PDB file of C-alpha atoms in Angstrom:
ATOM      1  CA  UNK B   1     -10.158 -64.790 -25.759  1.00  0.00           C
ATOM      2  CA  UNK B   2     -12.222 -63.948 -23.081  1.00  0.00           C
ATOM      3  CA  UNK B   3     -13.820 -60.364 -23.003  1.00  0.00           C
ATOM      4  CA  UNK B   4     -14.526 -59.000 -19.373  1.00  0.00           C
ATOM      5  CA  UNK B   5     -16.564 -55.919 -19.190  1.00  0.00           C
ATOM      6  CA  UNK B   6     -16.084 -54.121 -16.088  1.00  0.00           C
ATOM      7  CA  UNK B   7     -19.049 -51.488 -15.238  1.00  0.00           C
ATOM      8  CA  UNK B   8     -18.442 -48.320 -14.595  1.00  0.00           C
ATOM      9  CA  UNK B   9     -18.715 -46.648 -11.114  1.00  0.00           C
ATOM     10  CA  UNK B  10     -21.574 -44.338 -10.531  1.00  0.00           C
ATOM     11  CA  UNK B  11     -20.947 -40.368 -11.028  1.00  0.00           C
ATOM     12  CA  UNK B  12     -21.344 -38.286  -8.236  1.00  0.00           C
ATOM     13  CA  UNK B  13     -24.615 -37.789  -7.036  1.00  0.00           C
ATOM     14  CA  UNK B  14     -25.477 -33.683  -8.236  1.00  0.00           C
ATOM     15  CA  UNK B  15     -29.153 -33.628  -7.686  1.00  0.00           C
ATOM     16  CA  UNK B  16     -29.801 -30.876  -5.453  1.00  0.00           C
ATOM     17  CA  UNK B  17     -33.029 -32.310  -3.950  1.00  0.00           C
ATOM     18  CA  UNK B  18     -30.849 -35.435  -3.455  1.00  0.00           C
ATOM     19  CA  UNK B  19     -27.222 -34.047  -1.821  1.00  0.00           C
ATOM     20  CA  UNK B  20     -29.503 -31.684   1.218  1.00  0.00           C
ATOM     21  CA  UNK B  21     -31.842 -34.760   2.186  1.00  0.00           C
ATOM     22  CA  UNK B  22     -28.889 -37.265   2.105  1.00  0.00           C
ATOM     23  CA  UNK B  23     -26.081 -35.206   3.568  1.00  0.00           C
ATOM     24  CA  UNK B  24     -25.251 -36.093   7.243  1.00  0.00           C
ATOM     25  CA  UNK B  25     -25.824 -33.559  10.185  1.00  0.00           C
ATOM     26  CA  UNK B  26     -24.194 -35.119  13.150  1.00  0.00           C
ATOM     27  CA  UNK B  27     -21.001 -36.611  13.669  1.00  0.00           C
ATOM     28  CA  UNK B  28     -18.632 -38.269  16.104  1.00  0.00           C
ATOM     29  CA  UNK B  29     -15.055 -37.336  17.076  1.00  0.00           C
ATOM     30  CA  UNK B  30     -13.414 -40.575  18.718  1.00  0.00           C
ATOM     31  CA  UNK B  31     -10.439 -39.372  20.591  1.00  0.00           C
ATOM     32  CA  UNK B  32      -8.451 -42.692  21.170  1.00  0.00           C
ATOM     33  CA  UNK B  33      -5.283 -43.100  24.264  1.00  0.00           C
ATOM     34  CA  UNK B  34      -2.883 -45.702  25.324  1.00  0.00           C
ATOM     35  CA  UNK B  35      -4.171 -46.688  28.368  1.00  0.00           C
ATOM     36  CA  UNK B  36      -0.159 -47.722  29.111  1.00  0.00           C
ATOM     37  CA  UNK B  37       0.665 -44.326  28.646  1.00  0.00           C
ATOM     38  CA  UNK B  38      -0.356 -42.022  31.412  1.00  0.00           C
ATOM     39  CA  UNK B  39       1.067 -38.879  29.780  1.00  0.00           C
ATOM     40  CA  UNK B  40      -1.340 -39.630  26.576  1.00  0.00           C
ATOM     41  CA  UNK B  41      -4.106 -40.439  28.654  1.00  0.00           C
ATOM     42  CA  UNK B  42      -3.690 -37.135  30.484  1.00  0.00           C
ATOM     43  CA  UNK B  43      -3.215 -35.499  27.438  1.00  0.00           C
ATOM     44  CA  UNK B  44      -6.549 -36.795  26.307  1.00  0.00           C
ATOM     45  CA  UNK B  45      -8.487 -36.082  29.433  1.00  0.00           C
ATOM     46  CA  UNK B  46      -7.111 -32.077  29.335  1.00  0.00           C
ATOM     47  CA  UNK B  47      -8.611 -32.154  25.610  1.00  0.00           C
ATOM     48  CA  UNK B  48     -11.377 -33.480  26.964  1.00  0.00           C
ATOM     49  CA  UNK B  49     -12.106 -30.733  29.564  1.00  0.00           C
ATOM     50  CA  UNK B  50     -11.126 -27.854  26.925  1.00  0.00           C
ATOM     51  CA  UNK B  51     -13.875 -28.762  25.109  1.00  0.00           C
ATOM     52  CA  UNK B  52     -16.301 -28.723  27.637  1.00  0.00           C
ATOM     53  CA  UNK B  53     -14.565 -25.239  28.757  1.00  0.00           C
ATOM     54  CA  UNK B  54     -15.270 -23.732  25.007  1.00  0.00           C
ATOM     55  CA  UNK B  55     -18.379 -25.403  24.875  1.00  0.00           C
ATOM     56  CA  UNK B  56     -19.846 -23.471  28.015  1.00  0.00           C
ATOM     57  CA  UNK B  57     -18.147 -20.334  26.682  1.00  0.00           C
ATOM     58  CA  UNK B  58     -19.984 -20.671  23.311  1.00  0.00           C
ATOM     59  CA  UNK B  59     -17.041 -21.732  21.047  1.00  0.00           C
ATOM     60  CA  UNK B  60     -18.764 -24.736  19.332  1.00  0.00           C
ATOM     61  CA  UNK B  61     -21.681 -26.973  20.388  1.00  0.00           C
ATOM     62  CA  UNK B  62     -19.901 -30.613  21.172  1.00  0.00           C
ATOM     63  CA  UNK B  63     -21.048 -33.525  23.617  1.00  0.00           C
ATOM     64  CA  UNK B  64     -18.404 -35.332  25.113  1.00  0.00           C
ATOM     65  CA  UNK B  65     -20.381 -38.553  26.705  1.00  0.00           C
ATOM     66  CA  UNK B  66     -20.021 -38.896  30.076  1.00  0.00           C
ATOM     67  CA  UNK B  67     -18.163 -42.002  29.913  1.00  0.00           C
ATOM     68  CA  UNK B  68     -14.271 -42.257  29.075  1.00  0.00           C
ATOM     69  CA  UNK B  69     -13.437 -46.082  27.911  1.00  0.00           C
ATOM     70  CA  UNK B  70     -11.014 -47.140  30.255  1.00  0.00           C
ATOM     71  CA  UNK B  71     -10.972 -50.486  27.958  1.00  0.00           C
ATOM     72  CA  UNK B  72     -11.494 -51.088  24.457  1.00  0.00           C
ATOM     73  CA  UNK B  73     -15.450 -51.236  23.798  1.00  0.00           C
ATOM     74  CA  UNK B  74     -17.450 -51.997  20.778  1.00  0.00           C
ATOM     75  CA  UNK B  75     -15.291 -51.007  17.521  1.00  0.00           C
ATOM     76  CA  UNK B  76     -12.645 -49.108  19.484  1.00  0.00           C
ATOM     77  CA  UNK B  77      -9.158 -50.658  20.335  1.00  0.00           C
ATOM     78  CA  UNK B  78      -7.775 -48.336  23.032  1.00  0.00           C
ATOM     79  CA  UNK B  79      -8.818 -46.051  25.412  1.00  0.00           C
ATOM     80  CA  UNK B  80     -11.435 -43.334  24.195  1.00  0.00           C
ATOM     81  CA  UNK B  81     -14.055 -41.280  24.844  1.00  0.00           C
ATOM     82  CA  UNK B  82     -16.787 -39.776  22.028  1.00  0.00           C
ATOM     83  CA  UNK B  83     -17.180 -36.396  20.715  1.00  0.00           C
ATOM     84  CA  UNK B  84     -20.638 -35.326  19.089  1.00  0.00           C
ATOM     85  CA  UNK B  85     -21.108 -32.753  17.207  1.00  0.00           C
ATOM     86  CA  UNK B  86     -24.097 -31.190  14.940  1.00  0.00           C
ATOM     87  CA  UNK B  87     -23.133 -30.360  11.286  1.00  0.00           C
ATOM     88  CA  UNK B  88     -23.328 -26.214  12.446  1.00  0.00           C
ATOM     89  CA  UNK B  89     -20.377 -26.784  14.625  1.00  0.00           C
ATOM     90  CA  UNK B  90     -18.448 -29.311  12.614  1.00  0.00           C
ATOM     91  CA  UNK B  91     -15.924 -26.840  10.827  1.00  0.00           C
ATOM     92  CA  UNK B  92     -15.426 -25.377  14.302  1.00  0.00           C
ATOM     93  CA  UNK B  93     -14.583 -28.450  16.188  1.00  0.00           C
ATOM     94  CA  UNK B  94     -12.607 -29.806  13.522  1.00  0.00           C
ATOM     95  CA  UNK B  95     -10.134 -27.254  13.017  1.00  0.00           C
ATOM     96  CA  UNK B  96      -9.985 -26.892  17.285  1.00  0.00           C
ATOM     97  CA  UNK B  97      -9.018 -30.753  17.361  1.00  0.00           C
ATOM     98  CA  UNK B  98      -6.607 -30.584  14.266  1.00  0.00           C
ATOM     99  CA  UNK B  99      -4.899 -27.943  16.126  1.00  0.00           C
ATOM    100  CA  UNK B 100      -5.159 -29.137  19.661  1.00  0.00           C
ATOM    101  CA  UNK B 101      -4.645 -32.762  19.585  1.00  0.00           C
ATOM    102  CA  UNK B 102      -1.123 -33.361  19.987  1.00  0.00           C
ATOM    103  CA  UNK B 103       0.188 -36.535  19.129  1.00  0.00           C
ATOM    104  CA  UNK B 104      -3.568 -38.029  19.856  1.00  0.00           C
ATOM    105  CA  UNK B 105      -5.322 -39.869  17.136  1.00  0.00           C
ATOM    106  CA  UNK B 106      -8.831 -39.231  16.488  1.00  0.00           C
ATOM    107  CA  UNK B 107     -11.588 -40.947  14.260  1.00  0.00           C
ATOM    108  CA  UNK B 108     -14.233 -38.806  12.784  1.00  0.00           C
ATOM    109  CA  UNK B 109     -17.467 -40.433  11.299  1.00  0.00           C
ATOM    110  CA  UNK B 110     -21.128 -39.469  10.671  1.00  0.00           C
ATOM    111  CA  UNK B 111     -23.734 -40.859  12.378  1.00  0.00           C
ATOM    112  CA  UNK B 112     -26.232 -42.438   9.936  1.00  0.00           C
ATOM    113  CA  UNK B 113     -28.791 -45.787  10.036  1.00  0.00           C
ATOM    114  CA  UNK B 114     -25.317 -47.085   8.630  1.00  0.00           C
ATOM    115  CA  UNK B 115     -23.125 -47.607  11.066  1.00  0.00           C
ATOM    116  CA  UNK B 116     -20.534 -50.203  10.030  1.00  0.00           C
ATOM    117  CA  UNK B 117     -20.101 -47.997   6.385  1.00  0.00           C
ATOM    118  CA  UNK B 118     -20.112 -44.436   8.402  1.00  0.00           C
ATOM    119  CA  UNK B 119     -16.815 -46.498  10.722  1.00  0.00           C
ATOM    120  CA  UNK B 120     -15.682 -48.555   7.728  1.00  0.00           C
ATOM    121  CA  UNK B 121     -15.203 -45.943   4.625  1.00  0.00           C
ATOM    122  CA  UNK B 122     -17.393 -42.494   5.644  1.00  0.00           C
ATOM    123  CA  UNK B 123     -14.544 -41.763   8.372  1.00  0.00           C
ATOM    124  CA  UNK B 124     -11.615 -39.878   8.284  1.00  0.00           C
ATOM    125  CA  UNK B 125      -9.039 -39.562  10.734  1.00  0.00           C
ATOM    126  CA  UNK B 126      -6.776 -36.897  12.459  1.00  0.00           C
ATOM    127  CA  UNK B 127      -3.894 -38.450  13.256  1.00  0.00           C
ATOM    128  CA  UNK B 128      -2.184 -42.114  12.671  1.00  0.00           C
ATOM    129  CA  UNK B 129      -5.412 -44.405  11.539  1.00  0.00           C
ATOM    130  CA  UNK B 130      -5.954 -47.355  14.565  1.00  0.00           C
ATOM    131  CA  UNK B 131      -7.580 -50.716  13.493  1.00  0.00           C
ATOM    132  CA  UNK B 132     -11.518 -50.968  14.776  1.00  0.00           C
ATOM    133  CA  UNK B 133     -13.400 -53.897  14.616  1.00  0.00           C
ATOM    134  CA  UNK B 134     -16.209 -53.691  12.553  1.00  0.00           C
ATOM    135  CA  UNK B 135     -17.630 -56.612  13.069  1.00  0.00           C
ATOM    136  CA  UNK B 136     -19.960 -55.868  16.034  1.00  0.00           C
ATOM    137  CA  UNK B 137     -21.501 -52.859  14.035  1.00  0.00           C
ATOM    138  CA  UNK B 138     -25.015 -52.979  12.480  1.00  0.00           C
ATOM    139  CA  UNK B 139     -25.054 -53.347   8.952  1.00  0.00           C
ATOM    140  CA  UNK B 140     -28.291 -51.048   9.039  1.00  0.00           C
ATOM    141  CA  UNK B 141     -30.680 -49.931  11.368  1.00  0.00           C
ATOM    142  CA  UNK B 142     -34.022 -49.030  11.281  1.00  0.00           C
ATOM    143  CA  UNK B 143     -33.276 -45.241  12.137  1.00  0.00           C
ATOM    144  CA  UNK B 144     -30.490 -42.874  12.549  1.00  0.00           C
ATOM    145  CA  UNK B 145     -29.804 -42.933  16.503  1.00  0.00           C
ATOM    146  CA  UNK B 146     -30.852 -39.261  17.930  1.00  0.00           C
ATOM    147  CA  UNK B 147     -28.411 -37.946  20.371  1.00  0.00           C
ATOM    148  CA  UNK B 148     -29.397 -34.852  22.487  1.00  0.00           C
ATOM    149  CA  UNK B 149     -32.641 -33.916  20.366  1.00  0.00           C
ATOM    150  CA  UNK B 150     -33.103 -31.520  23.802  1.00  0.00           C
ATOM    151  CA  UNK B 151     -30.210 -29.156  21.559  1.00  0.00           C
ATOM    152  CA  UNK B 152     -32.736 -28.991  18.385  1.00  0.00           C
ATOM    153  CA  UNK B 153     -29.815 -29.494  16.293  1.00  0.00           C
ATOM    154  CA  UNK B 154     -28.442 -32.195  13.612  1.00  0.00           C
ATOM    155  CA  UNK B 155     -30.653 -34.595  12.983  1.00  0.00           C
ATOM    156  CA  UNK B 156     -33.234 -32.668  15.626  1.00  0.00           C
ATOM    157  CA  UNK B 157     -33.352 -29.428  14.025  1.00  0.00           C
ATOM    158  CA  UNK B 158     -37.006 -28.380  13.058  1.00  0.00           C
ATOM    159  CA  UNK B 159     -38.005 -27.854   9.802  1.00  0.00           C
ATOM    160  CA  UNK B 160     -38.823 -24.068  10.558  1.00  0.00           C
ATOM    161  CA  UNK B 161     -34.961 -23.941  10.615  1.00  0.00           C
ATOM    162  CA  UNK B 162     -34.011 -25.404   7.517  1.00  0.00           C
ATOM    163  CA  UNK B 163     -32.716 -23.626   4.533  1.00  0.00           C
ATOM    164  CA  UNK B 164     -35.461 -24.368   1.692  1.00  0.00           C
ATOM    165  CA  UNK B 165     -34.134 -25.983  -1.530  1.00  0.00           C
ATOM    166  CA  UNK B 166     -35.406 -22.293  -3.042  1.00  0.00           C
ATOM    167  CA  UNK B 167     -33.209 -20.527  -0.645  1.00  0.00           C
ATOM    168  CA  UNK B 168     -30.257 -22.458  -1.242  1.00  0.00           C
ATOM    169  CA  UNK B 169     -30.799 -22.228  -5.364  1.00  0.00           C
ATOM    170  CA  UNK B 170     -30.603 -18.033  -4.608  1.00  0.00           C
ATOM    171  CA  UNK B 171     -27.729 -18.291  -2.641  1.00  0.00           C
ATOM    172  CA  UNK B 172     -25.773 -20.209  -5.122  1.00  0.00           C
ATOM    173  CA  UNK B 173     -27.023 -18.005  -8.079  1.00  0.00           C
ATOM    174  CA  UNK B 174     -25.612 -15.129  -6.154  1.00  0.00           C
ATOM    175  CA  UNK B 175     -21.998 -16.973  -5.178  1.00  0.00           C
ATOM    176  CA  UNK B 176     -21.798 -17.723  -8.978  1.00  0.00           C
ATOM    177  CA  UNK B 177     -22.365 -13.763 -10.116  1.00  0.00           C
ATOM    178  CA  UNK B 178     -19.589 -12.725  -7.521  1.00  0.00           C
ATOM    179  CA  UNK B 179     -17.372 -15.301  -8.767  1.00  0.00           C
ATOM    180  CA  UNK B 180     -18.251 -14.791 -12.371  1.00  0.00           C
ATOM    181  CA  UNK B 181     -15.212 -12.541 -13.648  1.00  0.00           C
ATOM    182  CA  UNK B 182     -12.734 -14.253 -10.878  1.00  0.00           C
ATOM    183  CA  UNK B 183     -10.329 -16.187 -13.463  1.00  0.00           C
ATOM    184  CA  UNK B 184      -9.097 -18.154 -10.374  1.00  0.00           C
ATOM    185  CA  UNK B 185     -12.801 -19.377  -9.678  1.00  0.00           C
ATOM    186  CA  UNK B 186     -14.175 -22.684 -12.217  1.00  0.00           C
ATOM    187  CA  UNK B 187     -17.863 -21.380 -13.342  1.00  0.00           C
ATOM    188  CA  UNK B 188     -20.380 -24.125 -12.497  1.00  0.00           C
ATOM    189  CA  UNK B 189     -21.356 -25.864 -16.018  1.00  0.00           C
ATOM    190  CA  UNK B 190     -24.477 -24.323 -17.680  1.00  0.00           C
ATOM    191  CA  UNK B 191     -26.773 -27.188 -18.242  1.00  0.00           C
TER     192      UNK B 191
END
């Protein structure tokens, strides 16, 4: 009889030092359209300009691009346009889209030197998944591509602005003495 020893997967990664320098801080929203349908490509255009609205008023900072895909282009099968946003404004966007899109599908992914894995299994999606077509994706590149550095946010932020690792380490001391008689809360484990 043949023995096959199948290795385990990896535990999660709970280095400290390790989860703030390789967490993501900007992402894309990918709001896709039938381009048959004019009533879901109006649909997407008024999303559109309500996020530009709330952006000017200071709800969230998001980028539409300029350009709506009339076509399919590069992974995308439909008509779309792209959404950026900096990790500070995720939550916000997020829960505006989940609550304003309708019957609209969207694709969220981060943007990373990885692009094919950040479309292929770092995304999530709002909505009924699409197909996208990997293929024409860069397995790696040499850099993470900066959008809108002019914003000094995501991957732009200065390091002035960053929480220090020692910051971060009293801010989680203190959320775990406020939570430590909550029965409802799991402690953190002591080692």
């Amino acid at each position: 009889m043949t023995q096959i020893t199948v290795p385990s997967p990896p535990g999660p990664q709970d280095d400290l030092h390790s989860v703030v320098q390789t967490r993501t801080r900007e992402w894309h929203f990918h709001i896709y359209f039938l381009l048959q349908s004019p009533t879901e490509t109006a649909a997407a255009l008024a999303l559109r300009d309500a996020v530009l609205r709330l952006r000017r008023d200071g709800a969230f900072v998001a980028v539409p691009l300029n350009r709506v895909n009339k076509d399919p282009i590069g992974p995308h099968p439909a008509g779309s346009y792209e959404i950026w946003v900096p990790d500070s404004s995720f939550s916000d966007v997020f829960f505006y889209l989940a609550t304003n899109r309708g019957n609209l599908s969207i694709l969220i992914h981060p943007l990373t030197a990885q692009q094919r894995r950040d479309h292929e299994s770092r995304n999530g999606w709002l909505g009924t998944p699409w197909p996208i077509y990997l293929d024409g994706l860069p397995l790696e590149s040499e850099e993470v591509p900066l959008q809108y550095p002019e914003l000094q946010l995501g991957w732009s932020t200065s390091l002035e602005e960053e929480i220090s690792l020692e910051e971060r380490r009293r801010r989680g001391a203190r959320v775990e003495e406020l939570l430590a008689k909550d029965p409802e809360a799991a402690p953190a484990p002591k080692d």
